[in-house]
PDB file of C-alpha atoms in Angstrom:
ATOM      1  CA  MET A   1      -0.082  -0.008  -0.019  1.00 47.00           C
ATOM      2  CA  ASP A   2       1.415   3.448  -1.025  1.00 50.00           C
ATOM      3  CA  TYR A   3       0.094   6.141   1.894  1.00 47.00           C
ATOM      4  CA  ASN A   4       1.060   8.794  -0.939  1.00 48.00           C
ATOM      5  CA  SER A   5      -0.984   7.361  -4.117  1.00 46.00           C
ATOM      6  CA  PRO A   6      -3.812   9.446  -4.580  1.00 33.00           C
ATOM      7  CA  MET A   7      -6.123   6.714  -4.316  1.00 34.00           C
ATOM      8  CA  SER A   8      -5.442   6.029  -0.504  1.00 61.00           C
ATOM      9  CA  LYS A   9      -7.633   7.080   1.695  1.00 82.00           C
ATOM     10  CA  LEU A  10      -5.541   6.604   5.063  1.00 93.00           C
ATOM     11  CA  LYS A  11      -5.849   9.152   7.763  1.00 95.00           C
ATOM     12  CA  TYR A  12      -2.326   8.453   9.148  1.00 96.00           C
ATOM     13  CA  ARG A  13       1.025   7.219   7.020  1.00 96.00           C
ATOM     14  CA  SER A  14       2.346   5.312  10.061  1.00 97.00           C
ATOM     15  CA  ILE A  15       1.399   3.438  13.110  1.00 98.00           C
ATOM     16  CA  THR A  16       3.018   3.164  16.575  1.00 98.00           C
ATOM     17  CA  VAL A  17       1.805   0.237  18.660  1.00 98.00           C
ATOM     18  CA  SER A  18       2.553   0.901  22.571  1.00 97.00           C
ATOM     19  CA  GLY A  19       1.787  -0.719  25.886  1.00 95.00           C
ATOM     20  CA  ARG A  20       2.918  -2.623  29.047  1.00 94.00           C
ATOM     21  CA  ILE A  21       3.892  -6.427  28.728  1.00 92.00           C
ATOM     22  CA  ALA A  22       1.422  -8.599  27.797  1.00 94.00           C
ATOM     23  CA  THR A  23      -1.439  -6.193  26.667  1.00 96.00           C
ATOM     24  CA  GLY A  24      -1.373  -7.858  22.888  1.00 95.00           C
ATOM     25  CA  THR A  25       0.735  -5.332  21.518  1.00 96.00           C
ATOM     26  CA  SER A  26       2.842  -7.889  19.217  1.00 94.00           C
ATOM     27  CA  THR A  27      -0.336  -9.777  18.366  1.00 96.00           C
ATOM     28  CA  LEU A  28      -1.963  -6.280  17.125  1.00 98.00           C
ATOM     29  CA  ALA A  29       1.710  -5.483  14.984  1.00 98.00           C
ATOM     30  CA  LYS A  30       1.588  -8.688  13.334  1.00 97.00           C
ATOM     31  CA  ASN A  31      -1.964  -8.727  12.305  1.00 98.00           C
ATOM     32  CA  LEU A  32      -1.713  -5.142  11.211  1.00 97.00           C
ATOM     33  CA  GLU A  33       1.298  -6.096   9.185  1.00 97.00           C
ATOM     34  CA  ARG A  34      -0.647  -8.818   7.762  1.00 96.00           C
ATOM     35  CA  VAL A  35      -3.478  -7.065   6.599  1.00 95.00           C
ATOM     36  CA  LEU A  36      -1.530  -3.973   5.682  1.00 95.00           C
ATOM     37  CA  ALA A  37       1.597  -5.052   3.910  1.00 94.00           C
ATOM     38  CA  TRP A  38       3.595  -2.423   5.633  1.00 96.00           C
ATOM     39  CA  LYS A  39       7.297  -2.826   7.334  1.00 96.00           C
ATOM     40  CA  ARG A  40       6.804  -3.835  11.076  1.00 96.00           C
ATOM     41  CA  ILE A  41       9.549  -3.095  13.465  1.00 95.00           C
ATOM     42  CA  ASN A  42       9.568  -4.506  16.885  1.00 92.00           C
ATOM     43  CA  VAL A  43      11.816  -2.722  19.162  1.00 87.00           C
ATOM     44  CA  GLY A  44      11.584  -5.415  21.681  1.00 75.00           C
ATOM     45  CA  ASP A  45      13.013  -7.870  19.927  1.00 73.00           C
ATOM     46  CA  LEU A  46      15.985  -5.345  19.003  1.00 70.00           C
ATOM     47  CA  GLN A  47      16.122  -4.948  22.945  1.00 69.00           C
ATOM     48  CA  ARG A  48      16.131  -8.611  23.727  1.00 63.00           C
ATOM     49  CA  GLU A  49      18.921  -9.626  21.084  1.00 67.00           C
ATOM     50  CA  PHE A  50      21.222  -6.624  22.819  1.00 62.00           C
ATOM     51  CA  ASP A  51      20.646  -8.380  26.183  1.00 62.00           C
ATOM     52  CA  ARG A  52      21.147 -11.892  24.710  1.00 65.00           C
ATOM     53  CA  LYS A  53      24.356 -10.581  23.519  1.00 67.00           C
ATOM     54  CA  ARG A  54      25.223  -9.291  26.997  1.00 62.00           C
ATOM     55  CA  GLY A  55      24.074 -12.647  28.475  1.00 65.00           C
ATOM     56  CA  LYS A  56      21.076 -11.044  30.249  1.00 61.00           C
ATOM     57  CA  ASN A  57      17.378 -13.073  31.023  1.00 54.00           C
ATOM     58  CA  GLU A  58      15.513 -11.414  28.694  1.00 49.00           C
ATOM     59  CA  HIS A  59      12.349 -12.249  30.645  1.00 47.00           C
ATOM     60  CA  PHE A  60      13.772 -10.031  34.083  1.00 50.00           C
ATOM     61  CA  SER A  61      16.021  -7.328  32.542  1.00 49.00           C
ATOM     62  CA  GLY A  62      15.190  -4.166  30.965  1.00 59.00           C
ATOM     63  CA  SER A  63      16.088  -0.886  30.150  1.00 64.00           C
ATOM     64  CA  ASP A  64      17.585  -0.160  33.875  1.00 62.00           C
ATOM     65  CA  THR A  65      20.333  -2.481  32.537  1.00 67.00           C
ATOM     66  CA  ARG A  66      21.054  -0.965  29.560  1.00 73.00           C
ATOM     67  CA  SER A  67      23.273   2.329  29.155  1.00 81.00           C
ATOM     68  CA  ASP A  68      21.540   5.780  28.884  1.00 87.00           C
ATOM     69  CA  GLN A  69      23.537   6.083  25.456  1.00 87.00           C
ATOM     70  CA  TRP A  70      21.751   2.876  24.538  1.00 82.00           C
ATOM     71  CA  GLU A  71      18.164   4.294  25.422  1.00 85.00           C
ATOM     72  CA  LYS A  72      18.994   7.553  23.561  1.00 87.00           C
ATOM     73  CA  ASP A  73      20.105   5.772  20.457  1.00 86.00           C
ATOM     74  CA  MET A  74      16.859   3.634  20.496  1.00 85.00           C
ATOM     75  CA  GLU A  75      14.896   6.929  20.719  1.00 88.00           C
ATOM     76  CA  LYS A  76      16.525   8.840  18.057  1.00 90.00           C
ATOM     77  CA  MET A  77      16.324   5.905  15.711  1.00 89.00           C
ATOM     78  CA  THR A  78      12.367   6.059  16.555  1.00 91.00           C
ATOM     79  CA  LYS A  79      11.975   9.447  15.812  1.00 94.00           C
ATOM     80  CA  GLU A  80      14.454   9.063  12.645  1.00 94.00           C
ATOM     81  CA  LYS A  81      12.416   6.348  11.181  1.00 93.00           C
ATOM     82  CA  LEU A  82       8.798   7.678  12.329  1.00 96.00           C
ATOM     83  CA  THR A  83       9.951  11.231  10.850  1.00 97.00           C
ATOM     84  CA  ASN A  84      11.225  10.020   7.320  1.00 96.00           C
ATOM     85  CA  GLU A  85       9.553   6.587   6.721  1.00 95.00           C
ATOM     86  CA  ASN A  86       6.033   5.810   5.718  1.00 96.00           C
ATOM     87  CA  ASN A  87       3.949   2.790   6.152  1.00 95.00           C
ATOM     88  CA  LEU A  88       5.376   1.625   9.210  1.00 96.00           C
ATOM     89  CA  ILE A  89       3.854  -0.353  11.916  1.00 97.00           C
ATOM     90  CA  TYR A  90       6.528   0.488  14.939  1.00 96.00           C
ATOM     91  CA  GLU A  91       5.863  -1.701  18.094  1.00 96.00           C
ATOM     92  CA  ALA A  92       7.624  -0.288  21.238  1.00 93.00           C
ATOM     93  CA  TRP A  93       6.707   0.732  24.841  1.00 90.00           C
ATOM     94  CA  LEU A  94       7.269   4.155  24.454  1.00 91.00           C
ATOM     95  CA  SER A  95       7.030   4.366  20.705  1.00 93.00           C
ATOM     96  CA  GLY A  96       3.737   6.342  20.847  1.00 96.00           C
ATOM     97  CA  PHE A  97       5.096   9.041  23.669  1.00 96.00           C
ATOM     98  CA  VAL A  98       8.286   9.209  21.306  1.00 94.00           C
ATOM     99  CA  ALA A  99       6.244   9.943  18.230  1.00 97.00           C
ATOM    100  CA  LYS A 100       3.525  12.518  20.209  1.00 96.00           C
ATOM    101  CA  ASP A 101       4.738  15.385  18.075  1.00 96.00           C
ATOM    102  CA  ILE A 102       5.007  13.763  14.957  1.00 97.00           C
ATOM    103  CA  GLU A 103       3.003  14.848  12.428  1.00 96.00           C
ATOM    104  CA  GLY A 104       1.126  11.742  10.336  1.00 97.00           C
ATOM    105  CA  ILE A 105       1.196   9.047  13.047  1.00 98.00           C
ATOM    106  CA  LEU A 106      -1.528   6.679  14.389  1.00 98.00           C
ATOM    107  CA  ARG A 107      -0.363   6.293  18.392  1.00 98.00           C
ATOM    108  CA  VAL A 108      -2.281   3.335  19.777  1.00 98.00           C
ATOM    109  CA  LEU A 109      -2.063   2.858  23.373  1.00 98.00           C
ATOM    110  CA  LEU A 110      -3.347  -1.302  24.205  1.00 98.00           C
ATOM    111  CA  VAL A 111      -4.334  -1.283  28.115  1.00 97.00           C
ATOM    112  CA  CYS A 112      -5.273  -4.395  29.780  1.00 96.00           C
ATOM    113  CA  ASN A 113      -5.921  -5.307  33.750  1.00 95.00           C
ATOM    114  CA  ASP A 114      -2.852  -6.892  35.739  1.00 94.00           C
ATOM    115  CA  ALA A 115      -4.529 -10.615  36.205  1.00 95.00           C
ATOM    116  CA  LEU A 116      -4.811 -10.722  32.443  1.00 95.00           C
ATOM    117  CA  ARG A 117      -1.616  -9.598  31.755  1.00 95.00           C
ATOM    118  CA  ILE A 118      -0.050 -12.305  34.215  1.00 95.00           C
ATOM    119  CA  ASP A 119      -2.308 -15.240  32.548  1.00 95.00           C
ATOM    120  CA  ARG A 120      -1.300 -14.237  29.337  1.00 94.00           C
ATOM    121  CA  LEU A 121       2.648 -14.517  30.576  1.00 93.00           C
ATOM    122  CA  VAL A 122       2.078 -17.702  32.341  1.00 95.00           C
ATOM    123  CA  ASN A 123       0.879 -18.957  28.815  1.00 94.00           C
ATOM    124  CA  ARG A 124       2.879 -17.550  26.184  1.00 91.00           C
ATOM    125  CA  ASP A 125       6.351 -17.891  27.870  1.00 90.00           C
ATOM    126  CA  SER A 126       5.692 -21.162  29.769  1.00 92.00           C
ATOM    127  CA  MET A 127       6.368 -19.825  32.936  1.00 94.00           C
ATOM    128  CA  SER A 128       4.865 -19.547  37.136  1.00 95.00           C
ATOM    129  CA  VAL A 129       2.405 -16.906  38.269  1.00 96.00           C
ATOM    130  CA  ASP A 130       4.823 -15.645  40.424  1.00 96.00           C
ATOM    131  CA  GLU A 131       7.696 -15.648  37.791  1.00 94.00           C
ATOM    132  CA  ALA A 132       5.050 -13.701  35.457  1.00 94.00           C
ATOM    133  CA  LYS A 133       4.245 -11.357  38.696  1.00 94.00           C
ATOM    134  CA  LYS A 134       8.324 -10.820  38.993  1.00 92.00           C
ATOM    135  CA  GLN A 135       8.795  -9.948  35.401  1.00 89.00           C
ATOM    136  CA  ILE A 136       6.210  -7.878  35.143  1.00 92.00           C
ATOM    137  CA  GLU A 137       7.092  -5.838  38.624  1.00 91.00           C
ATOM    138  CA  SER A 138      10.923  -5.993  37.840  1.00 88.00           C
ATOM    139  CA  ARG A 139      10.645  -5.104  34.185  1.00 86.00           C
ATOM    140  CA  GLU A 140       8.280  -2.052  34.377  1.00 90.00           C
ATOM    141  CA  LYS A 141       9.771  -0.304  37.483  1.00 90.00           C
ATOM    142  CA  GLY A 142      13.144  -0.558  36.128  1.00 87.00           C
ATOM    143  CA  ASN A 143      12.293   0.817  32.731  1.00 88.00           C
ATOM    144  CA  ILE A 144      10.125   3.445  34.045  1.00 92.00           C
ATOM    145  CA  LYS A 145      12.955   4.561  36.947  1.00 91.00           C
ATOM    146  CA  LYS A 146      14.971   5.033  33.591  1.00 90.00           C
ATOM    147  CA  TRP A 147      12.925   6.496  31.411  1.00 91.00           C
ATOM    148  CA  GLN A 148      11.844   9.135  33.959  1.00 94.00           C
ATOM    149  CA  LYS A 149      15.414   9.659  34.739  1.00 93.00           C
ATOM    150  CA  LEU A 150      16.238  10.318  31.237  1.00 92.00           C
ATOM    151  CA  TYR A 151      12.902  12.081  29.871  1.00 92.00           C
ATOM    152  CA  GLY A 152      11.141  13.387  32.796  1.00 94.00           C
ATOM    153  CA  ASN A 153       8.481  12.615  35.326  1.00 95.00           C
ATOM    154  CA  TYR A 154       5.937  11.472  32.911  1.00 95.00           C
ATOM    155  CA  ASP A 155       3.476   8.814  32.837  1.00 95.00           C
ATOM    156  CA  PHE A 156       4.438   6.934  29.316  1.00 95.00           C
ATOM    157  CA  TRP A 157       0.985   5.585  29.075  1.00 94.00           C
ATOM    158  CA  ASP A 158      -1.513   8.592  29.508  1.00 96.00           C
ATOM    159  CA  PRO A 159      -3.950   8.587  27.093  1.00 97.00           C
ATOM    160  CA  LYS A 160      -3.268  12.226  26.065  1.00 97.00           C
ATOM    161  CA  TYR A 161      -0.372  11.047  24.342  1.00 97.00           C
ATOM    162  CA  TYR A 162      -2.379   8.720  22.130  1.00 98.00           C
ATOM    163  CA  ASN A 163      -4.941   8.747  19.209  1.00 97.00           C
ATOM    164  CA  LEU A 164      -6.551   5.681  19.942  1.00 98.00           C
ATOM    165  CA  VAL A 165      -6.570   3.607  23.567  1.00 98.00           C
ATOM    166  CA  ILE A 166      -7.802  -0.039  23.564  1.00 98.00           C
ATOM    167  CA  ASP A 167      -8.364  -2.035  26.351  1.00 97.00           C
ATOM    168  CA  THR A 168      -7.818  -5.877  25.298  1.00 97.00           C
ATOM    169  CA  TYR A 169      -9.401  -7.190  28.304  1.00 95.00           C
ATOM    170  CA  ALA A 170     -12.682  -6.249  26.321  1.00 95.00           C
ATOM    171  CA  THR A 171     -11.754  -6.409  23.129  1.00 96.00           C
ATOM    172  CA  GLY A 172     -10.437 -10.112  21.239  1.00 94.00           C
ATOM    173  CA  PRO A 173      -7.650  -9.867  18.558  1.00 96.00           C
ATOM    174  CA  ASN A 174      -9.696  -9.439  15.897  1.00 97.00           C
ATOM    175  CA  GLU A 175     -11.767  -6.438  17.199  1.00 98.00           C
ATOM    176  CA  THR A 176      -8.809  -4.865  18.451  1.00 98.00           C
ATOM    177  CA  LEU A 177      -7.392  -5.013  14.678  1.00 98.00           C
ATOM    178  CA  GLY A 178     -10.794  -3.981  13.322  1.00 97.00           C
ATOM    179  CA  ILE A 179     -10.595  -0.785  15.674  1.00 97.00           C
ATOM    180  CA  VAL A 180      -7.201   0.077  14.644  1.00 98.00           C
ATOM    181  CA  LEU A 181      -8.046  -0.035  10.743  1.00 96.00           C
ATOM    182  CA  ASP A 182     -11.416   2.145  11.593  1.00 95.00           C
ATOM    183  CA  LYS A 183      -9.314   4.736  13.181  1.00 96.00           C
ATOM    184  CA  LEU A 184      -6.602   4.387  10.029  1.00 96.00           C
ATOM    185  CA  GLY A 185      -9.538   4.680   7.314  1.00 93.00           C
ATOM    186  CA  PHE A 186      -8.540   1.445   5.986  1.00 92.00           C
ATOM    187  CA  ASP A 187     -11.877  -0.031   3.967  1.00 82.00           C
ATOM    188  CA  GLY A 188     -10.031  -3.036   2.631  1.00 72.00           C
ATOM    189  CA  ASN A 189     -10.000  -2.010  -1.037  1.00 61.00           C
ATOM    190  CA  SER A 190      -6.716   0.669  -0.589  1.00 45.00           C
ATOM    191  CA  HIS A 191      -4.947  -2.018  -1.982  1.00 46.00           C
TER     192      HIS A 191
END
């Protein structure tokens, strides 16, 4: 799909998908990639590869174990790609926050209650409930602490930074996809 095509009726040129652990961001991003045939970038995959190369446990390490420069470089890359490229699905915890001042970006935030997030982690990563709780707590607290140190005392998932907020407890994967496609202006005939 070419966003710049005169035939296009899309309201946005790229999409960010943000949310905490196990809110459904990867499922949504993959579904959007399948339907739109846009390039999908998962910053979490880049982060996990970086952690693995350093011998860190991908389930329990977060940005608090990475250098400030690494985090700043990831933010810079995000801004550059979202500013200069079209037809991107950019999945990262902070991608919507980072893109808040960039024109033409549909910033999607997925939210979900903690009980379901824990259940999703248990099933997705074959871990115990206690391990899932520990992962959520350690990674989220560490990330938030680091990001607030670098960027200021923000609530990075405040709905005011997003064009669309979806509670994935109330919507399944297909309904979530449909809500985003509707907001994008996708009518199914845009290919």
